[in-house]
Every structure is written in C-alpha cells, then in structure tokens.
Coordinates of C-alpha atoms and ligand atoms in Angstrom, one line a residue:
S1 CA 48.5 3.0 -35.0
A2 CA 46.0 4.0 -32.6
E3 CA 47.9 2.0 -30.1
T4 CA 50.6 4.2 -30.0
A5 CA 49.3 7.6 -30.6
M6 CA 50.3 10.1 -28.2
L7 CA 48.0 11.9 -25.7
P8 CA 47.8 15.2 -27.1
A9 CA 48.4 18.3 -24.9
W10 CA 46.1 21.2 -25.5
D11 CA 47.3 24.4 -26.2
A12 CA 46.1 27.6 -24.2
V13 CA 43.5 28.5 -26.8
E14 CA 41.7 25.0 -26.8
G15 CA 42.1 24.8 -23.0
A16 CA 40.4 28.2 -22.5
E17 CA 37.8 27.5 -25.1
R18 CA 36.8 24.1 -23.7
A19 CA 36.7 25.6 -20.0
R20 CA 34.8 28.7 -21.0
E21 CA 32.0 26.7 -22.7
L22 CA 31.6 24.3 -19.9
F23 CA 31.1 27.3 -17.7
A24 CA 28.7 28.9 -20.3
T25 CA 26.3 25.6 -20.6
T26 CA 26.5 24.9 -16.8
F27 CA 25.9 28.3 -15.1
G28 CA 25.0 30.7 -18.0
G29 CA 26.7 33.8 -18.3
E30 CA 30.6 34.2 -18.9
A31 CA 33.6 33.4 -16.6
E32 CA 35.9 36.1 -15.6
G33 CA 38.8 34.4 -16.5
V34 CA 40.6 31.4 -17.2
W35 CA 43.7 29.9 -15.1
S36 CA 45.6 26.6 -15.6
A37 CA 48.2 24.5 -14.1
P38 CA 50.1 21.8 -15.3
G39 CA 51.0 17.9 -14.6
R40 CA 54.6 17.1 -13.7
V41 CA 56.5 14.3 -14.0
N42 CA 59.4 13.6 -11.7
I43 CA 62.8 12.9 -13.8
V44 CA 64.7 11.5 -10.8
G45 CA 64.6 11.9 -6.9
E46 CA 61.7 9.2 -5.8
H47 CA 60.4 8.7 -2.3
T48 CA 63.0 11.5 -1.1
D49 CA 60.5 14.1 -0.7
Y50 CA 59.5 13.1 2.7
N51 CA 62.7 12.3 3.7
G52 CA 64.0 16.0 3.2
G53 CA 65.9 15.0 -0.1
L54 CA 65.9 16.2 -3.5
A55 CA 63.9 16.0 -6.7
L56 CA 63.9 16.9 -10.1
P57 CA 60.4 17.3 -11.6
I58 CA 59.2 19.1 -14.9
A59 CA 56.0 20.6 -15.5
L60 CA 54.2 18.9 -18.3
P61 CA 52.4 20.6 -21.1
H62 CA 49.4 19.0 -20.2
R63 CA 47.2 21.2 -17.9
T64 CA 44.0 21.8 -16.2
Y65 CA 42.0 24.9 -17.2
V66 CA 39.3 26.2 -14.7
A67 CA 36.9 28.8 -16.3
V68 CA 36.1 30.8 -12.7
A69 CA 33.5 33.5 -12.0
R70 CA 33.2 35.3 -8.6
R71 CA 30.1 34.8 -6.4
S72 CA 28.9 37.3 -3.8
D73 CA 28.4 34.9 -1.2
R74 CA 30.5 32.0 0.1
R75 CA 29.5 29.1 -1.8
L76 CA 31.2 27.1 -4.4
R77 CA 29.5 25.8 -7.4
L78 CA 31.8 23.3 -9.2
V79 CA 31.4 21.2 -12.5
S80 CA 34.3 19.1 -14.0
S81 CA 34.1 17.6 -17.4
A82 CA 35.6 14.4 -15.6
A83 CA 32.7 13.9 -13.2
D84 CA 28.8 14.1 -13.1
G85 CA 26.5 17.0 -12.1
V86 CA 27.3 20.2 -10.3
A87 CA 28.5 19.9 -6.9
E88 CA 28.0 22.7 -4.1
V89 CA 29.9 23.5 -1.1
D90 CA 29.6 26.2 1.8
L91 CA 33.0 27.6 2.5
D92 CA 32.4 28.5 5.9
A93 CA 31.2 24.6 6.6
V94 CA 34.6 23.2 5.3
G95 CA 36.6 21.0 7.7
P96 CA 39.2 18.4 7.8
V97 CA 38.7 15.1 6.7
G98 CA 36.9 12.8 9.8
T99 CA 35.2 16.1 11.0
A100 CA 31.5 17.2 10.5
G101 CA 32.9 19.5 7.4
E102 CA 34.7 16.7 5.4
V103 CA 34.3 17.3 1.9
T104 CA 33.6 14.2 -0.1
G105 CA 35.2 13.7 -3.6
W106 CA 37.2 15.9 -6.2
P107 CA 35.5 19.1 -4.8
S108 CA 37.7 18.8 -1.6
Y109 CA 40.7 19.9 -3.7
V110 CA 38.9 23.1 -4.3
A111 CA 37.1 23.9 -1.2
G112 CA 40.2 23.1 0.4
V113 CA 42.5 25.3 -1.3
A114 CA 40.3 28.2 0.2
W115 CA 40.3 26.3 3.7
A116 CA 43.8 26.3 3.5
L117 CA 44.8 30.0 2.3
E118 CA 42.6 31.0 5.2
Q119 CA 44.2 28.8 7.9
E120 CA 47.5 29.9 7.0
G121 CA 46.5 33.5 7.4
L122 CA 47.3 34.2 3.7
A123 CA 43.5 35.0 3.0
S124 CA 40.5 35.8 4.8
G125 CA 36.9 36.1 4.1
L126 CA 37.7 34.7 0.2
P127 CA 34.8 35.0 -2.1
G128 CA 32.9 32.0 -3.3
L129 CA 33.3 30.9 -7.1
D130 CA 31.6 29.1 -9.9
V131 CA 34.4 26.9 -11.7
A132 CA 34.2 24.8 -14.4
V133 CA 37.3 22.2 -14.8
V134 CA 38.5 21.0 -17.8
S135 CA 41.6 18.8 -18.4
C136 CA 44.0 17.2 -20.5
V137 CA 46.3 15.7 -17.6
P138 CA 45.6 12.1 -17.0
T139 CA 44.0 11.0 -13.7
G140 CA 45.4 8.9 -11.2
S141 CA 48.1 8.1 -13.5
G142 CA 50.9 9.8 -11.2
L143 CA 50.9 12.7 -13.2
S144 CA 49.6 15.0 -10.6
S145 CA 46.2 15.8 -12.0
S146 CA 45.5 16.5 -8.5
A147 CA 47.8 19.3 -7.6
A148 CA 46.9 20.6 -11.3
L149 CA 43.5 21.2 -10.1
S150 CA 44.2 22.9 -6.7
C151 CA 47.2 25.0 -8.1
S152 CA 44.8 26.1 -11.2
V153 CA 42.1 27.2 -8.6
A154 CA 44.9 28.5 -6.1
V155 CA 46.2 31.0 -8.8
A156 CA 42.6 31.9 -9.8
W157 CA 41.8 32.7 -6.3
D158 CA 45.0 34.7 -5.6
E159 CA 44.1 37.0 -8.6
L160 CA 40.4 37.3 -8.1
A161 CA 40.7 38.0 -4.4
G162 CA 43.9 40.3 -4.9
L163 CA 46.2 38.0 -2.8
G164 CA 49.0 39.3 -5.0
L165 CA 50.9 35.7 -4.2
A166 CA 51.4 34.1 -7.5
G167 CA 52.7 37.7 -9.2
P168 CA 52.1 38.5 -12.8
A169 CA 52.9 36.3 -15.3
D170 CA 55.9 38.1 -16.6
D171 CA 57.3 38.4 -13.4
P172 CA 56.4 35.5 -11.1
S173 CA 56.9 35.8 -7.5
D174 CA 58.6 32.8 -6.0
A175 CA 58.4 33.4 -2.5
G176 CA 54.5 33.8 -2.7
R177 CA 54.1 31.0 -4.9
A178 CA 56.1 28.8 -2.5
D179 CA 53.2 30.1 0.0
L180 CA 50.4 29.1 -2.3
V181 CA 52.3 25.6 -2.4
T182 CA 52.1 25.3 1.1
A183 CA 48.2 26.1 0.9
C184 CA 47.8 23.5 -1.8
V185 CA 49.6 20.7 -0.1
R186 CA 47.3 21.4 3.2
A187 CA 44.3 21.1 0.8
E188 CA 45.5 17.8 -0.2
N189 CA 46.5 16.4 3.0
E190 CA 43.9 17.7 4.9
I191 CA 40.6 18.4 3.3
A192 CA 41.2 15.8 0.4
G193 CA 43.0 13.1 2.8
A194 CA 45.4 12.3 0.2
P195 CA 49.1 11.9 1.8
T196 CA 51.4 14.0 -0.6
G197 CA 54.9 15.1 0.1
G198 CA 54.8 18.7 -1.6
M199 CA 56.9 17.8 -4.9
D200 CA 53.6 17.8 -7.2
Q201 CA 52.8 21.4 -5.9
A202 CA 56.1 22.9 -6.4
A203 CA 56.3 21.5 -9.6
A204 CA 52.8 23.2 -10.8
L205 CA 53.4 26.2 -9.3
R206 CA 57.4 27.0 -9.3
A207 CA 58.7 25.2 -12.3
R208 CA 59.9 27.3 -15.5
E209 CA 59.6 26.8 -19.1
G210 CA 62.4 24.8 -20.5
D211 CA 64.0 24.1 -17.2
A212 CA 63.7 21.0 -14.7
L213 CA 63.0 22.1 -11.2
L214 CA 65.6 21.0 -8.4
L215 CA 63.8 20.8 -5.5
D216 CA 65.1 20.8 -1.9
C217 CA 62.3 19.3 0.2
R218 CA 64.2 20.0 3.4
D219 CA 63.8 23.9 3.3
G220 CA 61.8 24.4 0.1
S221 CA 64.3 26.2 -1.7
V222 CA 64.3 25.6 -5.6
E223 CA 66.7 26.2 -8.7
H224 CA 66.1 26.1 -12.3
V225 CA 68.3 23.3 -14.6
P226 CA 68.0 23.8 -18.1
L227 CA 66.6 21.1 -19.7
D228 CA 66.7 21.2 -23.6
L229 CA 65.9 18.1 -25.1
A230 CA 64.9 18.9 -28.4
E231 CA 68.3 20.3 -29.0
A232 CA 69.7 17.3 -28.5
A233 CA 66.9 15.4 -30.9
L234 CA 65.8 13.6 -27.2
E235 CA 62.2 12.9 -26.1
L236 CA 61.2 12.2 -22.5
L237 CA 58.4 9.4 -23.3
V238 CA 55.9 8.9 -20.6
V239 CA 54.3 5.5 -20.6
D240 CA 51.0 5.8 -18.5
T241 CA 50.5 2.1 -17.7
R242 CA 46.9 2.6 -16.4
A243 CA 47.8 0.3 -13.6
E244 CA 46.6 1.3 -10.1
H245 CA 47.0 -1.1 -7.1
S246 CA 44.8 -0.7 -4.4
H247 CA 47.4 -1.4 -1.5
A248 CA 49.7 1.8 -2.4
G249 CA 48.2 4.1 0.2
G250 CA 49.3 1.6 2.9
E251 CA 52.3 0.8 1.3
Y252 CA 53.4 4.5 0.8
G253 CA 52.6 5.0 5.0
Q254 CA 54.9 1.7 5.5
R255 CA 57.7 3.2 3.3
R256 CA 57.3 6.4 5.3
A257 CA 57.5 4.9 8.9
T258 CA 60.4 2.9 8.0
C259 CA 62.3 6.1 7.0
E260 CA 61.2 7.6 10.4
A261 CA 62.3 4.9 12.2
A262 CA 65.8 4.3 10.6
A263 CA 66.3 8.0 11.1
K264 CA 65.4 7.8 14.7
V265 CA 67.7 4.7 15.0
L266 CA 70.6 6.9 13.6
G267 CA 69.6 10.1 15.7
V268 CA 69.1 12.4 12.9
P269 CA 66.3 14.2 12.0
D270 CA 65.8 12.8 8.2
L271 CA 67.5 10.7 5.9
R272 CA 68.9 13.4 4.0
T273 CA 71.1 14.4 6.8
V274 CA 72.6 10.5 6.7
A275 CA 73.1 11.4 2.8
E276 CA 75.1 14.4 3.4
A277 CA 77.4 12.8 5.8
H278 CA 80.1 11.5 3.4
V279 CA 81.2 12.9 -0.3
H280 CA 80.6 9.4 -1.5
S281 CA 77.3 7.8 -0.9
Q282 CA 79.3 4.1 -0.7
D283 CA 81.3 5.5 2.5
T284 CA 77.8 6.7 3.8
L285 CA 76.3 3.6 3.2
D286 CA 79.4 1.6 4.8
H287 CA 79.3 3.4 8.0
V288 CA 75.3 3.7 8.5
L289 CA 73.8 0.2 7.1
P290 CA 75.4 -1.7 9.7
R291 CA 73.9 0.6 12.3
L292 CA 70.3 0.0 11.4
A293 CA 67.7 -2.6 12.9
D294 CA 66.9 -4.9 10.0
D295 CA 67.2 -5.8 6.5
E296 CA 64.0 -3.7 5.6
Q297 CA 65.8 -0.5 7.1
R298 CA 68.7 -1.4 5.4
K299 CA 67.1 -1.6 1.9
R300 CA 65.3 1.4 2.4
V301 CA 68.2 3.8 3.5
R302 CA 70.0 2.6 0.7
H303 CA 67.6 3.8 -1.6
V304 CA 66.9 7.1 0.0
V305 CA 70.9 7.7 0.1
T306 CA 71.5 6.8 -3.5
E307 CA 68.7 8.2 -4.9
I308 CA 69.5 12.0 -3.5
D309 CA 73.1 11.4 -5.0
R310 CA 71.5 10.5 -8.3
V311 CA 69.5 13.6 -8.3
E312 CA 72.7 15.6 -7.8
Y313 CA 74.5 13.6 -10.4
V314 CA 72.0 14.0 -13.0
V315 CA 71.9 17.8 -12.3
A316 CA 75.5 18.0 -12.5
R317 CA 75.6 16.3 -15.9
L318 CA 72.5 18.6 -17.1
R319 CA 74.6 21.6 -16.2
D320 CA 77.5 20.5 -17.8
S321 CA 75.5 19.9 -21.0
S322 CA 74.3 23.6 -20.9
R323 CA 77.2 24.4 -22.7
A324 CA 76.6 21.7 -25.7
P325 CA 73.9 19.5 -26.5
L326 CA 73.2 16.3 -24.3
H327 CA 75.0 13.7 -26.1
G328 CA 78.2 11.2 -25.8
A329 CA 79.2 10.4 -22.3
T330 CA 77.0 13.0 -20.7
L331 CA 73.9 11.3 -22.1
E332 CA 75.4 7.7 -21.3
N333 CA 75.8 9.0 -17.4
I334 CA 72.4 10.4 -17.0
A335 CA 71.2 7.5 -18.7
W336 CA 72.8 5.1 -16.0
A337 CA 71.5 7.2 -13.3
L338 CA 68.0 6.6 -14.4
D339 CA 68.3 3.1 -15.0
A340 CA 69.9 2.7 -11.1
S341 CA 66.9 4.8 -10.1
H342 CA 64.6 2.2 -11.4
N343 CA 66.5 -0.6 -10.4
S344 CA 66.6 0.8 -6.6
L345 CA 63.0 1.5 -6.4
R346 CA 62.3 -2.0 -7.6
D347 CA 64.9 -4.0 -5.8
D348 CA 65.4 -1.7 -2.6
Y349 CA 62.6 0.3 -2.0
E350 CA 60.4 -2.3 -3.5
V351 CA 57.6 0.1 -4.7
S352 CA 57.5 -0.9 -8.5
C353 CA 55.2 -3.5 -9.8
R354 CA 54.7 -5.7 -12.7
E355 CA 53.4 -3.2 -15.5
L356 CA 55.8 -1.0 -14.3
D357 CA 58.7 -3.3 -14.9
L358 CA 57.2 -4.4 -18.1
A359 CA 57.0 -0.8 -19.5
V360 CA 60.9 -0.1 -18.2
D361 CA 61.9 -3.4 -19.6
A362 CA 60.5 -3.1 -23.3
A363 CA 61.8 0.4 -23.5
R364 CA 65.1 -0.6 -22.6
G365 CA 64.9 -3.6 -24.6
S366 CA 63.8 -1.4 -27.5
W367 CA 66.0 1.8 -28.4
A368 CA 65.7 3.8 -25.0
H369 CA 68.6 5.1 -23.6
A370 CA 67.3 4.5 -20.1
A371 CA 63.9 3.9 -18.5
R372 CA 62.6 4.1 -14.8
M373 CA 59.0 4.1 -13.1
T374 CA 58.0 7.7 -12.1
G375 CA 56.1 8.7 -9.1
G376 CA 54.9 6.8 -5.8
G377 CA 54.8 3.4 -7.7
F378 CA 52.6 0.4 -7.6
G379 CA 51.1 1.8 -10.8
G380 CA 51.3 5.0 -12.7
S381 CA 53.8 5.9 -15.0
A382 CA 57.3 5.2 -16.1
I383 CA 59.2 7.6 -18.1
A384 CA 61.9 6.7 -21.2
L385 CA 64.6 8.8 -22.8
V386 CA 64.4 8.2 -26.4
D387 CA 66.3 9.5 -29.4
T388 CA 63.1 11.4 -31.4
R389 CA 63.9 9.2 -34.5
H390 CA 63.4 5.8 -32.3
L391 CA 60.3 7.5 -30.8
D392 CA 57.7 5.6 -32.7
E393 CA 59.7 2.1 -32.4
V394 CA 59.7 2.5 -28.4
T395 CA 56.4 3.2 -28.1
A396 CA 55.4 0.4 -30.2
A397 CA 57.8 -2.2 -28.2
V398 CA 56.1 -1.1 -25.1
A399 CA 52.5 -1.4 -26.5
K400 CA 53.4 -4.8 -27.9
A401 CA 54.8 -6.2 -24.5
F402 CA 51.5 -5.2 -22.9
A403 CA 49.3 -6.6 -25.8
D404 CA 51.5 -9.9 -25.3
A405 CA 51.0 -9.9 -21.5
D406 CA 47.1 -9.3 -22.1
L407 CA 47.4 -5.8 -20.0
R408 CA 45.2 -2.8 -21.0
A409 CA 47.1 -0.8 -23.6
P410 CA 49.1 1.8 -22.2
A411 CA 48.9 5.6 -22.9
F412 CA 51.8 7.8 -24.1
L413 CA 52.7 11.6 -23.7
R414 CA 55.5 13.2 -24.7
A415 CA 57.1 15.5 -21.9
V416 CA 59.1 18.6 -22.3
A417 CA 59.4 21.5 -19.3
A418 CA 56.5 23.5 -19.7
A419 CA 55.2 26.6 -17.9
P420 CA 53.8 26.9 -14.4
A421 CA 50.5 27.7 -12.9
G422 CA 49.1 31.1 -14.2
R423 CA 46.4 33.0 -16.0
T424 CA 45.7 31.7 -19.5
A425 CA 42.7 33.6 -20.7
Ligands
ADP1 P1 47.2 12.1 -9.6 O1 47.5 13.3 -8.8 O2 48.4 11.4 -9.8 O3 46.5 12.2 -11.1 P2 45.7 11.6 -7.4 O4 44.8 10.5 -7.0 O5 46.5 12.4 -6.4 O6 46.2 11.1 -8.8 O7 44.6 12.4 -8.0 C1 43.4 12.3 -8.6 C2 42.1 12.8 -8.2 O8 42.3 14.2 -8.4 C3 40.6 12.2 -8.6 O9 40.0 11.2 -8.2 C4 39.9 13.9 -8.3 O10 39.4 13.5 -7.4 C5 40.9 14.9 -8.6 N1 40.9 15.4 -10.2 C6 42.0 15.5 -10.4 N2 41.7 15.9 -12.1 C7 40.2 16.3 -11.9 C8 39.3 16.8 -12.8 N3 39.7 17.3 -14.0 N4 38.1 16.9 -12.4 C9 37.6 16.6 -11.1 N5 38.6 15.9 -10.5 C10 39.8 16.0 -10.5
MG2 MG1 48.0 13.7 -6.9

C-alpha cells in the first residue's frame, strides 16, 4: 500500500542525471562532474560522541548529489531542488554565525566548507563554484542530510582544487578524509550554527560499503566492522517518524552540559574515561554513581557508560558473526543490546518522545527482533531489525499504530551499509 512504500534510494545514474539536469536548467552549460555523499543511520552508540565515546553508524544508500563547475571568481551560485531560487555567496565575505559574514539558510552548509578548509590550512584561495543539489536523503529526519550536503561539496572542492585529501575512489585516503571531516564539522558548527558531534561527517566520508563504522570519538580513529544483513535474510528498517520537536536544540545543550558537569565532579576529561575504569559497566556504576551530584547526573552518566558498553558488545557479536551468518544467540544478543539502548535513551537520558516510542513499541510488538530510536532524539527516526520475510508486516504495524494515534504517516527506508562520499560521474 502507499502507506508502507519504501523511500527509494536513487542509483548513481539517476542521482547524477537529476543533478546535471538541475545544473543545466539553472546555470546553462555543463557541470564538470557530479559528486555525492550518503546520509547515515547509527546502529548503536547515541549521545556518546561528545563524551569521547564510541558510535557505530553506517552510510545509507540514500545520497545527496551535487553537479559542480568551477568559476573564475570567488563567488558561489547555489541551487537545490529542495529550496527556492538561486543563492549567491561571496567566499571572501563568509564568517561565523553572529558576525557580519553570517550566511543564512542552507547555503551556509556549502559556504562553510570552503571557509573551514581555508581556516584549517587545508586549502587557500579556493575557486568559487556553481552547484546544483539534489537529494533522496530525507531532510531533518536525523539521517544527516546536512552532512550529506557538506561532505558532497567537500569532495567536489577537494578534487576541483586539487587538494588530494579524499584520495582516488579505488584507494581512498582515510587520513585526508579525517581532515575533511574536521572541516565539515567546523562548517556545520561555526557557519551553519548547528551543534553536531562529528559522527555524521565521519560516516559520510569514512564509512565503507558492506561495513559498519566503529568510530572512536576521543581520538577520531575508526575500524570497519563487516555487516552483511542480507546474508542472514535480515533488514535494517528505518522509520522516519516525521516528528520534530522544537525544544530539541535546548535539550541537546543541557545533556552535553550535564555530562560535562558530571565529568568535572569525577575529575575526568570525559565520560569515556569513566566507562573504561572497570571491565564490567556495573562495577563502574557502583563506584561512580554515588559520587555524583544528583539523580539527573546519575541517570545521564548511567546511559553514557552503558551505551559505550553496548557499542563494544554489538561490535564483538558482529565480529563473531563474520564467521557465520547472523542468527541464533548472536542475533538475540545484538537485539537485546539494541532494545536496551532505546530503553536507556528513553528512561535515563530522556531524549525519546511519543512518536519514537510508538514506532519502537509497534515494531517490537510486531515481528521485529529489536527496535530503538536513532540519532539525537525528540523526533527523527527509529530503526528496527527485522527478518526480510516479515518486513511488510512490521512496516504495516508501525503505519497502523501512527494512524490509530492520529499522527502523520511515517516514512520507511531500507538501510544497507553503503559507500562513502566520492565522485559519482
Ligand atoms: P538532518 O541532518 O538530520 O537531516 P539537520 O537539521 O541537521 O537535519 O539538517 C537539515 C538542513 O540541512 C536543512 O534545513 C538544510 O538547511 C540543509 N540541507 C540538507 N539537505 C539539503 C538539500 N538537499 N538542499 C538544501 N539544503 C539541504
Ligand atoms: Mg544534520
């Protein structure tokens, strides 16, 4: 039925065609090339990035495509199928939010990349660009359309200005890509004014097709963990609740501040350090929680410590399963950890909301092995681990739960571990 239709991911040919067509009709002439970057979904490890912790995202098959041509000046002309009109930006006038150089709206995600590359000393005197943006990543759904945009532009500039950071498609440079991540994070934080911890940009630039990305947010190191769900006849179903609660930004800031305050009380640089103090997280909690200032700090710290533990646990189980398909006890253990992650985010970190809990409960009440919210919370998306043969029943159950609750119909995506940012055509 229409309600349960999956949001399709364009293939490279379709994405490139759409981008080139928008370029031609807007600017006339031909683009020099098309670059693209994926959205991402996090399997486990939520609100751990700013605590120096671990996260486990995959790149989505849903991507943002940019058709780009260099200009002979330092101007940007930008068009997106998701926005009206053509935006113009002078690269020499760009500055951080709150200064005279502030760039408003979506062009800040593009202009910010050039600004940050130059601030970081990774580039100087970058050329202006004409850019046409098309995307099949849902926007504002916690699937990181913002990093898909900034990272697609970053790899375009990298190649067109000969920076050599991303490396060739058949031999990507992880060190150079880590530099591009730094620039894209600064673009979002300082020019777009969006608080973001770095997981989104790392997934878009450093993930590998067929693998989940184990990201260590303390030192920025990554490992690639094979994730072959198809082999086990499993699906990672993404439910975009289409809910967005306006207080999300303030709550995010409060959670970060509480974690920082707790780390200070404990005399550690970050909560990751606490999580590592003992082999078993229960021992850690027994030692640490009584020393904290209040119940709020205790709940937040309990989430972060146990969530980091769950990332390590899931990664260990996935590595077990690289020798045999994901099933039986291994699958049950992963499912247990994903369910526990949601419960911790709902009860201890208190960042879930009605729509996310409804999606999770409906999926679990149907055939899902596990379900959890993903991303920062207060709206956005949930994920469910589902046998392929039960996919339709689970999407129908979630859609029905939303209809019964008089909520806007959710959207559904199938997530598989896809390729990182690069040149498409
Ligand atoms: P998310 O990254 O979870 O999708 P954000 O609020 O971080 O949500 O980013 C969404 C913003 O990114 C949009 O409001 C817009 O400014 C910008 N953006 C993302 N994709 C596009 C696009 N295809 N065209 C124009 N702007 C986009
Ligand atoms: Mg974003």
